[in-house]
mmCIF file with all atom_site columns, C-alpha atoms in Angstrom:
data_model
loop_
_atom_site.group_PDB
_atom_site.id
_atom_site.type_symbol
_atom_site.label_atom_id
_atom_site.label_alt_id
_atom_site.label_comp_id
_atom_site.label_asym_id
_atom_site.label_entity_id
_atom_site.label_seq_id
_atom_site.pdbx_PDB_ins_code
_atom_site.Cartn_x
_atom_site.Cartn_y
_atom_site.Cartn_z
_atom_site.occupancy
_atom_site.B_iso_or_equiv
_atom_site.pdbx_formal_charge
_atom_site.auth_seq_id
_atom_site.auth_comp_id
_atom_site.auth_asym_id
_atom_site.auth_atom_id
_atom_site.pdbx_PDB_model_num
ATOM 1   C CA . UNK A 1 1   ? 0.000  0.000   0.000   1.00 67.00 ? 1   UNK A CA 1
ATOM 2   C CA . UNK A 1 2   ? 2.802  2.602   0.538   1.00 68.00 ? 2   UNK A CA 1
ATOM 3   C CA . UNK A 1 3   ? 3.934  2.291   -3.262  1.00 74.00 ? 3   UNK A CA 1
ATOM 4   C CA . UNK A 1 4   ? 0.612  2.895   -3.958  1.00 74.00 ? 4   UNK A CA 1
ATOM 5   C CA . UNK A 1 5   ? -1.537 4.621   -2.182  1.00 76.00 ? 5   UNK A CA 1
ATOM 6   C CA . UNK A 1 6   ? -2.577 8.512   -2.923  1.00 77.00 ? 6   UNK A CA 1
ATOM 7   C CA . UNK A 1 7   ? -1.594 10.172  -0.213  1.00 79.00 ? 7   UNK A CA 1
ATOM 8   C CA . UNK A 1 8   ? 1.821  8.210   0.627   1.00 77.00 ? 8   UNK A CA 1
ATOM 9   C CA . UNK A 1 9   ? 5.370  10.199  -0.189  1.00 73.00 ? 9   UNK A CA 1
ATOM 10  C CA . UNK A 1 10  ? 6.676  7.332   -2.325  1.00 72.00 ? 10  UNK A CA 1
ATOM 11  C CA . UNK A 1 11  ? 3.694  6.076   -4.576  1.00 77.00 ? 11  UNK A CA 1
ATOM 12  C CA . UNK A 1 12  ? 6.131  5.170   -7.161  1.00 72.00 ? 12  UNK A CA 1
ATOM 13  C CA . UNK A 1 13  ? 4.037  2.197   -8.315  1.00 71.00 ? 13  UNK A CA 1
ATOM 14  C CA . UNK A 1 14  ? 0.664  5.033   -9.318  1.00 74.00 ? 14  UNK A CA 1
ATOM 15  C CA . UNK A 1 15  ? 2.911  5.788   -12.276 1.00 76.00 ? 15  UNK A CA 1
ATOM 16  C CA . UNK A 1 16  ? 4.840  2.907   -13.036 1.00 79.00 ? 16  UNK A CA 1
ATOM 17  C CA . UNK A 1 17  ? 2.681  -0.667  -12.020 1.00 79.00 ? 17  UNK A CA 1
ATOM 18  C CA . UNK A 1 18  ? 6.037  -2.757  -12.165 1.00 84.00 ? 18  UNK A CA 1
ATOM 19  C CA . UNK A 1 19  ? 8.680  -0.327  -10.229 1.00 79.00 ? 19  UNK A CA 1
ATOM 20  C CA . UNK A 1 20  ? 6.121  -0.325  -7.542  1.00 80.00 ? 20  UNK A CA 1
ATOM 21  C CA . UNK A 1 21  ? 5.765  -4.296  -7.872  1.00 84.00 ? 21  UNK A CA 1
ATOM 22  C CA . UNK A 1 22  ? 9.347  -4.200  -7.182  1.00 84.00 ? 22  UNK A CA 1
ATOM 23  C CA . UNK A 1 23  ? 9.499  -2.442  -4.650  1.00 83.00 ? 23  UNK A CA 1
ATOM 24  C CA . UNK A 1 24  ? 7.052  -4.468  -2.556  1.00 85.00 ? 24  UNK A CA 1
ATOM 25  C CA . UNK A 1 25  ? 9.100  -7.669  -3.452  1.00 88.00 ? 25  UNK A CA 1
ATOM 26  C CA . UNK A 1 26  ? 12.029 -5.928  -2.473  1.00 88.00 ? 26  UNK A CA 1
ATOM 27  C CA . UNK A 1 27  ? 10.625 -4.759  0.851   1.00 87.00 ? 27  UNK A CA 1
ATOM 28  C CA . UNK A 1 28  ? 8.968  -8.120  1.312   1.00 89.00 ? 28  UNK A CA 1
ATOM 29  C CA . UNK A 1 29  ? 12.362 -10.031 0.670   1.00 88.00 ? 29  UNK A CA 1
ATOM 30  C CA . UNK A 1 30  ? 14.237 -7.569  3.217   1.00 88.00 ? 30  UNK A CA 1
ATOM 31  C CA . UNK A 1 31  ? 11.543 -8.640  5.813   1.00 91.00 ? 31  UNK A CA 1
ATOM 32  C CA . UNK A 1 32  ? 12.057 -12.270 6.101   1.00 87.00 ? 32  UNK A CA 1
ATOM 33  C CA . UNK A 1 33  ? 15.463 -11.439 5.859   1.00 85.00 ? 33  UNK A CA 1
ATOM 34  C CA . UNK A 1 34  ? 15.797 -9.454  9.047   1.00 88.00 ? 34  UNK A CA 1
ATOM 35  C CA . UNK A 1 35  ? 13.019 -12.011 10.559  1.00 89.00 ? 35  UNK A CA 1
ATOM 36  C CA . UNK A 1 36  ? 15.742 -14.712 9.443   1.00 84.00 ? 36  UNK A CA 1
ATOM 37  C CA . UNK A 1 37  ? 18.342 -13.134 11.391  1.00 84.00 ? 37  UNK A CA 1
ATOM 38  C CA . UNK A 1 38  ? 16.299 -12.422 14.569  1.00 88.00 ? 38  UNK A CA 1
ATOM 39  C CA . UNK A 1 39  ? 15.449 -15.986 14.532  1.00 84.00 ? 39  UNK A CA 1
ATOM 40  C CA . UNK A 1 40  ? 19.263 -17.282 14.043  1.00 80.00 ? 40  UNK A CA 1
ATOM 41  C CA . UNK A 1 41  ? 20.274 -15.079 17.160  1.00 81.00 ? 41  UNK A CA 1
ATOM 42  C CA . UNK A 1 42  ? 17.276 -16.156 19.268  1.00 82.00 ? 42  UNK A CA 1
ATOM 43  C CA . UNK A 1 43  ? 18.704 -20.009 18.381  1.00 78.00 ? 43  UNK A CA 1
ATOM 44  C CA . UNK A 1 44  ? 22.453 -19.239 18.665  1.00 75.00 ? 44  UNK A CA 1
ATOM 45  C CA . UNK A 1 45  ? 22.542 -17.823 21.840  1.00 74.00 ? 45  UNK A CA 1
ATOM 46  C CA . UNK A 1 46  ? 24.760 -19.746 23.801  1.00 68.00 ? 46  UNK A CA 1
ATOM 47  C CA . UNK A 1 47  ? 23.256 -21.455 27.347  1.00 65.00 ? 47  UNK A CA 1
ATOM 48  C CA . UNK A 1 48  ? 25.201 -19.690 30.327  1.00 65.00 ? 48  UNK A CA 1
ATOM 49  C CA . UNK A 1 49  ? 24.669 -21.629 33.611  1.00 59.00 ? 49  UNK A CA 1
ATOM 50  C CA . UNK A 1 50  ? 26.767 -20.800 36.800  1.00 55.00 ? 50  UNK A CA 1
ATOM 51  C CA . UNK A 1 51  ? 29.678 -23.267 36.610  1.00 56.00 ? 51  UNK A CA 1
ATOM 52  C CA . UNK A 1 52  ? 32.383 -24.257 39.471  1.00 54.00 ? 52  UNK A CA 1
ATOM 53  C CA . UNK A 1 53  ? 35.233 -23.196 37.183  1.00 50.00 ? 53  UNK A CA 1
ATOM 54  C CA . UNK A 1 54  ? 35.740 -21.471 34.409  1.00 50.00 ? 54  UNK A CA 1
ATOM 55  C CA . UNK A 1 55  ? 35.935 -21.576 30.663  1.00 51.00 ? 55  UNK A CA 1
ATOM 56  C CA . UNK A 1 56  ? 39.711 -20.898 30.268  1.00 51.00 ? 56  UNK A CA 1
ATOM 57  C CA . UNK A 1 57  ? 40.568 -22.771 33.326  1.00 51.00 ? 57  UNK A CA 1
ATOM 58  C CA . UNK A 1 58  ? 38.995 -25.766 31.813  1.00 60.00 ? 58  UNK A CA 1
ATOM 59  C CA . UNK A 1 59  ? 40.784 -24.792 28.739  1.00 57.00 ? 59  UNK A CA 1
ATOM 60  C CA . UNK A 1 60  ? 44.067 -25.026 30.010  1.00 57.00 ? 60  UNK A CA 1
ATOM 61  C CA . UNK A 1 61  ? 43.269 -28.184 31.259  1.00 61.00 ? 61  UNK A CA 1
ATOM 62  C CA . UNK A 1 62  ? 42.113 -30.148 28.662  1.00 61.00 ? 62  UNK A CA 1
ATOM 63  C CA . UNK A 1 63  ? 45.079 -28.497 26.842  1.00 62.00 ? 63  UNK A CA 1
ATOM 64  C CA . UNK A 1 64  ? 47.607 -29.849 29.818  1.00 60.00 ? 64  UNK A CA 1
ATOM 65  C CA . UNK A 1 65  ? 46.296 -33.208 28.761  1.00 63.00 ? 65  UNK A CA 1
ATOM 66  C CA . UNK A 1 66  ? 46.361 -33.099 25.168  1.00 63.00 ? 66  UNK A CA 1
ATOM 67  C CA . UNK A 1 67  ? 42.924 -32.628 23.785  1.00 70.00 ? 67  UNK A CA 1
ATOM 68  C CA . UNK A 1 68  ? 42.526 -30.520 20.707  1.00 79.00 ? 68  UNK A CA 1
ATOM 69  C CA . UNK A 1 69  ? 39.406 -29.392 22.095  1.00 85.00 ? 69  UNK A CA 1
ATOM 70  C CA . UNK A 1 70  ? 40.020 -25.555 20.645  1.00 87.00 ? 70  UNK A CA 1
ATOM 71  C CA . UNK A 1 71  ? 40.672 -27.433 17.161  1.00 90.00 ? 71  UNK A CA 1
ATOM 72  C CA . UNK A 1 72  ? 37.504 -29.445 17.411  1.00 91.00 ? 72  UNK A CA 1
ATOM 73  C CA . UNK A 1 73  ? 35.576 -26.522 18.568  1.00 91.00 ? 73  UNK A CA 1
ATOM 74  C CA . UNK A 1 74  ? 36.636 -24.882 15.417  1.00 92.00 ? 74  UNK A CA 1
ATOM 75  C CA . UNK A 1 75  ? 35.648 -27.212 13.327  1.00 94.00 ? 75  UNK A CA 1
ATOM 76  C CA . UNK A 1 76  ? 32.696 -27.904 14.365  1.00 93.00 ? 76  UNK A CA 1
ATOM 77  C CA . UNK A 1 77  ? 31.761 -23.313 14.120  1.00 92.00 ? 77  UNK A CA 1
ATOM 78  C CA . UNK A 1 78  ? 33.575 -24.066 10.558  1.00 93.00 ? 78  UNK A CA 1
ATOM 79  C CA . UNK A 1 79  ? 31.311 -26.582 9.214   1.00 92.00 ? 79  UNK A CA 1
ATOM 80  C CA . UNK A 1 80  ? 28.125 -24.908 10.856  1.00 91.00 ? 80  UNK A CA 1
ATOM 81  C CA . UNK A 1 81  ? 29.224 -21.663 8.976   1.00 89.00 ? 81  UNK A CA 1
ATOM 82  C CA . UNK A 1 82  ? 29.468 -23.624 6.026   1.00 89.00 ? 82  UNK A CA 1
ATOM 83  C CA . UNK A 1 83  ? 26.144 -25.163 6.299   1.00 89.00 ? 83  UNK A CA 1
ATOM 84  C CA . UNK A 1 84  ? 24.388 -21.835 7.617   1.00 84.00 ? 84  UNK A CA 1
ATOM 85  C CA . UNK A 1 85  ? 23.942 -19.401 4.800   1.00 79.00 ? 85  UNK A CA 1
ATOM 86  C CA . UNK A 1 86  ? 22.492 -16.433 5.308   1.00 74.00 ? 86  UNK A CA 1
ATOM 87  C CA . UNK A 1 87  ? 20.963 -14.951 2.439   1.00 73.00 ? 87  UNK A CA 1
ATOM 88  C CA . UNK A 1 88  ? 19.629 -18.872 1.107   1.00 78.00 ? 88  UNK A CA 1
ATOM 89  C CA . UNK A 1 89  ? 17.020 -20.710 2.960   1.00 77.00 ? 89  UNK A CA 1
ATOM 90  C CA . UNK A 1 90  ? 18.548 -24.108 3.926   1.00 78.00 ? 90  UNK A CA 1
ATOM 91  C CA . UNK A 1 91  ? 15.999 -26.136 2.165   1.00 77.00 ? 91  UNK A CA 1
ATOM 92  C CA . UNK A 1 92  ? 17.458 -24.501 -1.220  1.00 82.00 ? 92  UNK A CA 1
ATOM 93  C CA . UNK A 1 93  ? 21.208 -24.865 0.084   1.00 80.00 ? 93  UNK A CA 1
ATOM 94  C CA . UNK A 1 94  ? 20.070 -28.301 0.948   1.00 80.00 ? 94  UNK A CA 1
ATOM 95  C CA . UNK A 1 95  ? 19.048 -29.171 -2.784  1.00 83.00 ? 95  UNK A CA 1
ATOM 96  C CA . UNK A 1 96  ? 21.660 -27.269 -4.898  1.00 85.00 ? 96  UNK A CA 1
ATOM 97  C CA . UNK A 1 97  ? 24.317 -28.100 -2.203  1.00 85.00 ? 97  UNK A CA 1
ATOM 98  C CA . UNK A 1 98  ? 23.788 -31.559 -0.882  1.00 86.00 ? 98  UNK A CA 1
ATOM 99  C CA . UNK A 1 99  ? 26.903 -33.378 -0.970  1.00 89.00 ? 99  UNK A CA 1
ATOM 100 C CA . UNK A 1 100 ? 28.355 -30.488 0.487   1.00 91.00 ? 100 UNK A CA 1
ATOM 101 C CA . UNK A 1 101 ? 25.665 -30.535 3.205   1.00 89.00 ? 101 UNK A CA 1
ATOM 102 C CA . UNK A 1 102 ? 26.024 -34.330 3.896   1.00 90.00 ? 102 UNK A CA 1
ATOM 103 C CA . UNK A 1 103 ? 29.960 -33.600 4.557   1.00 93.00 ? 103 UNK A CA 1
ATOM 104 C CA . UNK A 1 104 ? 29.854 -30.727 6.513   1.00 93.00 ? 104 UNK A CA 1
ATOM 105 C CA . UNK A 1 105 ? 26.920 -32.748 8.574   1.00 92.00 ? 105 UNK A CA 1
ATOM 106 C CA . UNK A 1 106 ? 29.187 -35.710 8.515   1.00 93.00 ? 106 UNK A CA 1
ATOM 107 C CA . UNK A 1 107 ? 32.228 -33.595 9.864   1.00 95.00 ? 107 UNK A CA 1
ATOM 108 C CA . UNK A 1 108 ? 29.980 -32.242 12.808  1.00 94.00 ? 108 UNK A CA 1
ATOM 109 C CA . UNK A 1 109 ? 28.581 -35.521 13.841  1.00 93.00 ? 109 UNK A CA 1
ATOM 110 C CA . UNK A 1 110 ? 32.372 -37.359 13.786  1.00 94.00 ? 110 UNK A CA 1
ATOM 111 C CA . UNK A 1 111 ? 34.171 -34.800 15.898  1.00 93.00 ? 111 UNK A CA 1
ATOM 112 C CA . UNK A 1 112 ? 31.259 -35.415 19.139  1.00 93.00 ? 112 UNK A CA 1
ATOM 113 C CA . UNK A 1 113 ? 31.700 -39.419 18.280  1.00 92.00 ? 113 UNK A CA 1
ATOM 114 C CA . UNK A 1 114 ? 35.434 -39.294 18.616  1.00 91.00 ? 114 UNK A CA 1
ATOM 115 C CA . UNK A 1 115 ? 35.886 -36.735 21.164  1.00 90.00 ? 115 UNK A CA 1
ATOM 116 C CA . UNK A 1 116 ? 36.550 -38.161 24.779  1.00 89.00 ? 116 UNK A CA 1
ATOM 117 C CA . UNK A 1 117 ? 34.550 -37.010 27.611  1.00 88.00 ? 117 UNK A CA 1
ATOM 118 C CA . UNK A 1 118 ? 36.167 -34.171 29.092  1.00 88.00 ? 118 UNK A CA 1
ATOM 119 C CA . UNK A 1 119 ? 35.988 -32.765 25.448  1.00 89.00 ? 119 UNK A CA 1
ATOM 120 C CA . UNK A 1 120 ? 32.361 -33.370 24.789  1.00 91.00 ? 120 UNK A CA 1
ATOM 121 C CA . UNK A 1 121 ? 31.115 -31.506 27.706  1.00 90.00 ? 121 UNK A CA 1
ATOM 122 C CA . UNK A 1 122 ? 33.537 -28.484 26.619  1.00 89.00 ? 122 UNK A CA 1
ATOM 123 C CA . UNK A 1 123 ? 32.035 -29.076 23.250  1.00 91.00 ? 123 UNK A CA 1
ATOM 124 C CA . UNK A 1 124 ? 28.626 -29.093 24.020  1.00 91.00 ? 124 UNK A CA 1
ATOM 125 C CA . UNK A 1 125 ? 28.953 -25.606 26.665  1.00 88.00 ? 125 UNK A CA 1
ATOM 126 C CA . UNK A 1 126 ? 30.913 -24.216 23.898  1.00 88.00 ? 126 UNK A CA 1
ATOM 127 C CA . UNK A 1 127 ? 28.897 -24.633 20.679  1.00 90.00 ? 127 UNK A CA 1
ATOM 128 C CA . UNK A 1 128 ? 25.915 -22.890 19.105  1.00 88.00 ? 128 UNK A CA 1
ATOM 129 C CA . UNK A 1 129 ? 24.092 -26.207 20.207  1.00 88.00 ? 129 UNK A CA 1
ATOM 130 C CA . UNK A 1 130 ? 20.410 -24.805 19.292  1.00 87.00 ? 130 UNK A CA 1
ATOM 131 C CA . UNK A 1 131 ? 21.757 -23.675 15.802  1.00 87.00 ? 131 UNK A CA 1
ATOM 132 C CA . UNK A 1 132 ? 23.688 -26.747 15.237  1.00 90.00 ? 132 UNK A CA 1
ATOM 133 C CA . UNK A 1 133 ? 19.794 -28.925 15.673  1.00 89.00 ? 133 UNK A CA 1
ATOM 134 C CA . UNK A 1 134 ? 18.411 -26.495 13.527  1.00 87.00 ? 134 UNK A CA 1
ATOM 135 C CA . UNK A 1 135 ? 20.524 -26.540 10.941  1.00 87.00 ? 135 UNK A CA 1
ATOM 136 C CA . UNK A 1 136 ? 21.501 -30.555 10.762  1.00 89.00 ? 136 UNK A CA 1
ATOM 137 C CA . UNK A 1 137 ? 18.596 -31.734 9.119   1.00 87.00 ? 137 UNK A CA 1
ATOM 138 C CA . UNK A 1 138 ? 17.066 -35.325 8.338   1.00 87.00 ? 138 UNK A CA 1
ATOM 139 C CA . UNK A 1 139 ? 17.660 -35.400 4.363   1.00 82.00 ? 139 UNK A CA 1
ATOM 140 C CA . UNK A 1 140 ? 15.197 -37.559 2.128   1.00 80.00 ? 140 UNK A CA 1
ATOM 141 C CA . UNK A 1 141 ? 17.100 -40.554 1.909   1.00 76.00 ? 141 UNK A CA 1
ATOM 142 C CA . UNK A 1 142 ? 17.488 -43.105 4.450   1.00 70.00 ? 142 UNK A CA 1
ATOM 143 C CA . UNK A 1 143 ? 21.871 -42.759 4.509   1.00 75.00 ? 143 UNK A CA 1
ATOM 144 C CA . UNK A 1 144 ? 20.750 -38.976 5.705   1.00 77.00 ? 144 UNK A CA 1
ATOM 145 C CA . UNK A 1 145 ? 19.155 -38.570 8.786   1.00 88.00 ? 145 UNK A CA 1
ATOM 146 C CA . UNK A 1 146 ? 21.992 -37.000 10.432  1.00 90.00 ? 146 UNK A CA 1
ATOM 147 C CA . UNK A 1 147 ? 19.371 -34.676 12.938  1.00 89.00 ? 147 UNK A CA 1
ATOM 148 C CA . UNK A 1 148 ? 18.405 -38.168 13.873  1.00 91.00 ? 148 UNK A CA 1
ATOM 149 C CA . UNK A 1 149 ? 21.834 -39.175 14.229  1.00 92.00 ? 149 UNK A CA 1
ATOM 150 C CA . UNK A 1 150 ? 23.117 -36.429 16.615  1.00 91.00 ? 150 UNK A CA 1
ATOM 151 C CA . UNK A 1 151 ? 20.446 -36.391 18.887  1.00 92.00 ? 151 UNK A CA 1
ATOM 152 C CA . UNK A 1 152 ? 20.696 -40.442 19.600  1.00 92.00 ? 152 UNK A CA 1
ATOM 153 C CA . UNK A 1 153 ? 24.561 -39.542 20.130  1.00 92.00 ? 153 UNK A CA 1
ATOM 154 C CA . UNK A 1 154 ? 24.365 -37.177 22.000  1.00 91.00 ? 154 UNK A CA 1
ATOM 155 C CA . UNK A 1 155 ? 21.045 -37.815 24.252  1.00 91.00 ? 155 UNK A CA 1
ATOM 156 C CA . UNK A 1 156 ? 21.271 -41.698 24.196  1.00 91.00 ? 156 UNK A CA 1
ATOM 157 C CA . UNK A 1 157 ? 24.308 -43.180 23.263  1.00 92.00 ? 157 UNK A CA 1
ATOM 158 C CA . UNK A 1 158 ? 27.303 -40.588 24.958  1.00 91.00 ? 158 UNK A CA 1
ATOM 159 C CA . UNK A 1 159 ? 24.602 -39.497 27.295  1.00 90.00 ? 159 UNK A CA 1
ATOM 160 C CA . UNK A 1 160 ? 26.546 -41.888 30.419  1.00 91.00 ? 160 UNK A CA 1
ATOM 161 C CA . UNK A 1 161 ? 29.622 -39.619 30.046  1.00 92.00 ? 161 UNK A CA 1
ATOM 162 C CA . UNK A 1 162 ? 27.806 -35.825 29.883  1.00 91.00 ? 162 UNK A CA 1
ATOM 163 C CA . UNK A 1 163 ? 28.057 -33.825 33.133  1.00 90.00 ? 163 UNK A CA 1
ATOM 164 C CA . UNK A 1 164 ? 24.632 -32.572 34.743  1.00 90.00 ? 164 UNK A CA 1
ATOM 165 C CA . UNK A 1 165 ? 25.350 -29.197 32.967  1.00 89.00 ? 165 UNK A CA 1
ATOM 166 C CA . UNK A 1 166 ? 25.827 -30.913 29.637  1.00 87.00 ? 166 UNK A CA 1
ATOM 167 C CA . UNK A 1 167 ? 22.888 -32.836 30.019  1.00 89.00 ? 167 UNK A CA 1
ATOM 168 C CA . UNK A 1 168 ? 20.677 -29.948 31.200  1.00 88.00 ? 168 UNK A CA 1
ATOM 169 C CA . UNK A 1 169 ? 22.030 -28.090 28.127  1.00 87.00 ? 169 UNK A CA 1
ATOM 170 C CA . UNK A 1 170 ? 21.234 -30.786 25.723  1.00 87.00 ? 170 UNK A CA 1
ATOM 171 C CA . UNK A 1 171 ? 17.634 -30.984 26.897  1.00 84.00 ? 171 UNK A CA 1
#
């Protein structure tokens, strides 16, 4: 209505039908695009629970006993960067990207099998965990249900090894 209504400032569409047209897809698109983005943030915000120690203590030491946990935990923001694009809708990133998708998913889903216990729970207070369900997605074929996948690791299957923060956080 503001392209073309009477009495608005910018009725650009009274005197030319597809400018105006235009401009309502492009005002349309740049809605769900900023509703996009709100969404993303309300799902990547991180789960901050009063803890006994701290991050960088607990940094140092899994890093006093070897654990690439800093390398893991970039890998894993890697491939969910890779996955999450922001200006195409993952169903369509899904479709023209897939064996892309499948790896990246792949990637994710290997570094929280192999990781050892001390790492996971790091992991899983460190990651974008809401973000990383969202985005992981049960493909069409049966060799792709990798949403499926992660949450039986993660809730079932390394669930005897998770602190009660991890756990809380995973719920």
């Amino acid at each position: 209505a503001l392209f073309f209504a009477k009495d608005s400032p910018i009725a650009f569409g009274r005197w030319s039908a597809s400018l105006g047209f235009f401009g309502v897809m492009v005002a349309g698109y740049a809605m769900h695009t900023w509703d996009r983005y709100l969404h993303r943030e309300a799902i990547s915000r991180q789960v901050t629970l009063r803890r006994n120690t701290t991050a960088g203590a607990s940094l140092v030491r899994l890093k006093d006993l070897g654990i690439p946990v800093e390398d893991q935990l970039t890998k894993i923001n890697s491939c969910l960067a890779d996955i999450d694009q922001l200006l195409i809708p993952s169903t369509i990133n899904n479709y023209l990207n897939q064996r892309f998708v499948f790896r990246k998913e792949r990637e994710i889903i290997a570094v929280f099998q192999e990781c050892d216990a001390r790492a996971l729970n790091y992991l899983i207070s460190h990651v974008k965990l809401g973000l990383l369900f969202y985005k992981i997605k049960d493909h069409r074929n049966f060799t792709g249900q990798h949403r499926t996948e992660l949450i039986q690791l993660l809730a079932v299957d390394r669930l005897p090894v998770l602190t009660v923060m991890s756990r809380v956080i995973v719920l």
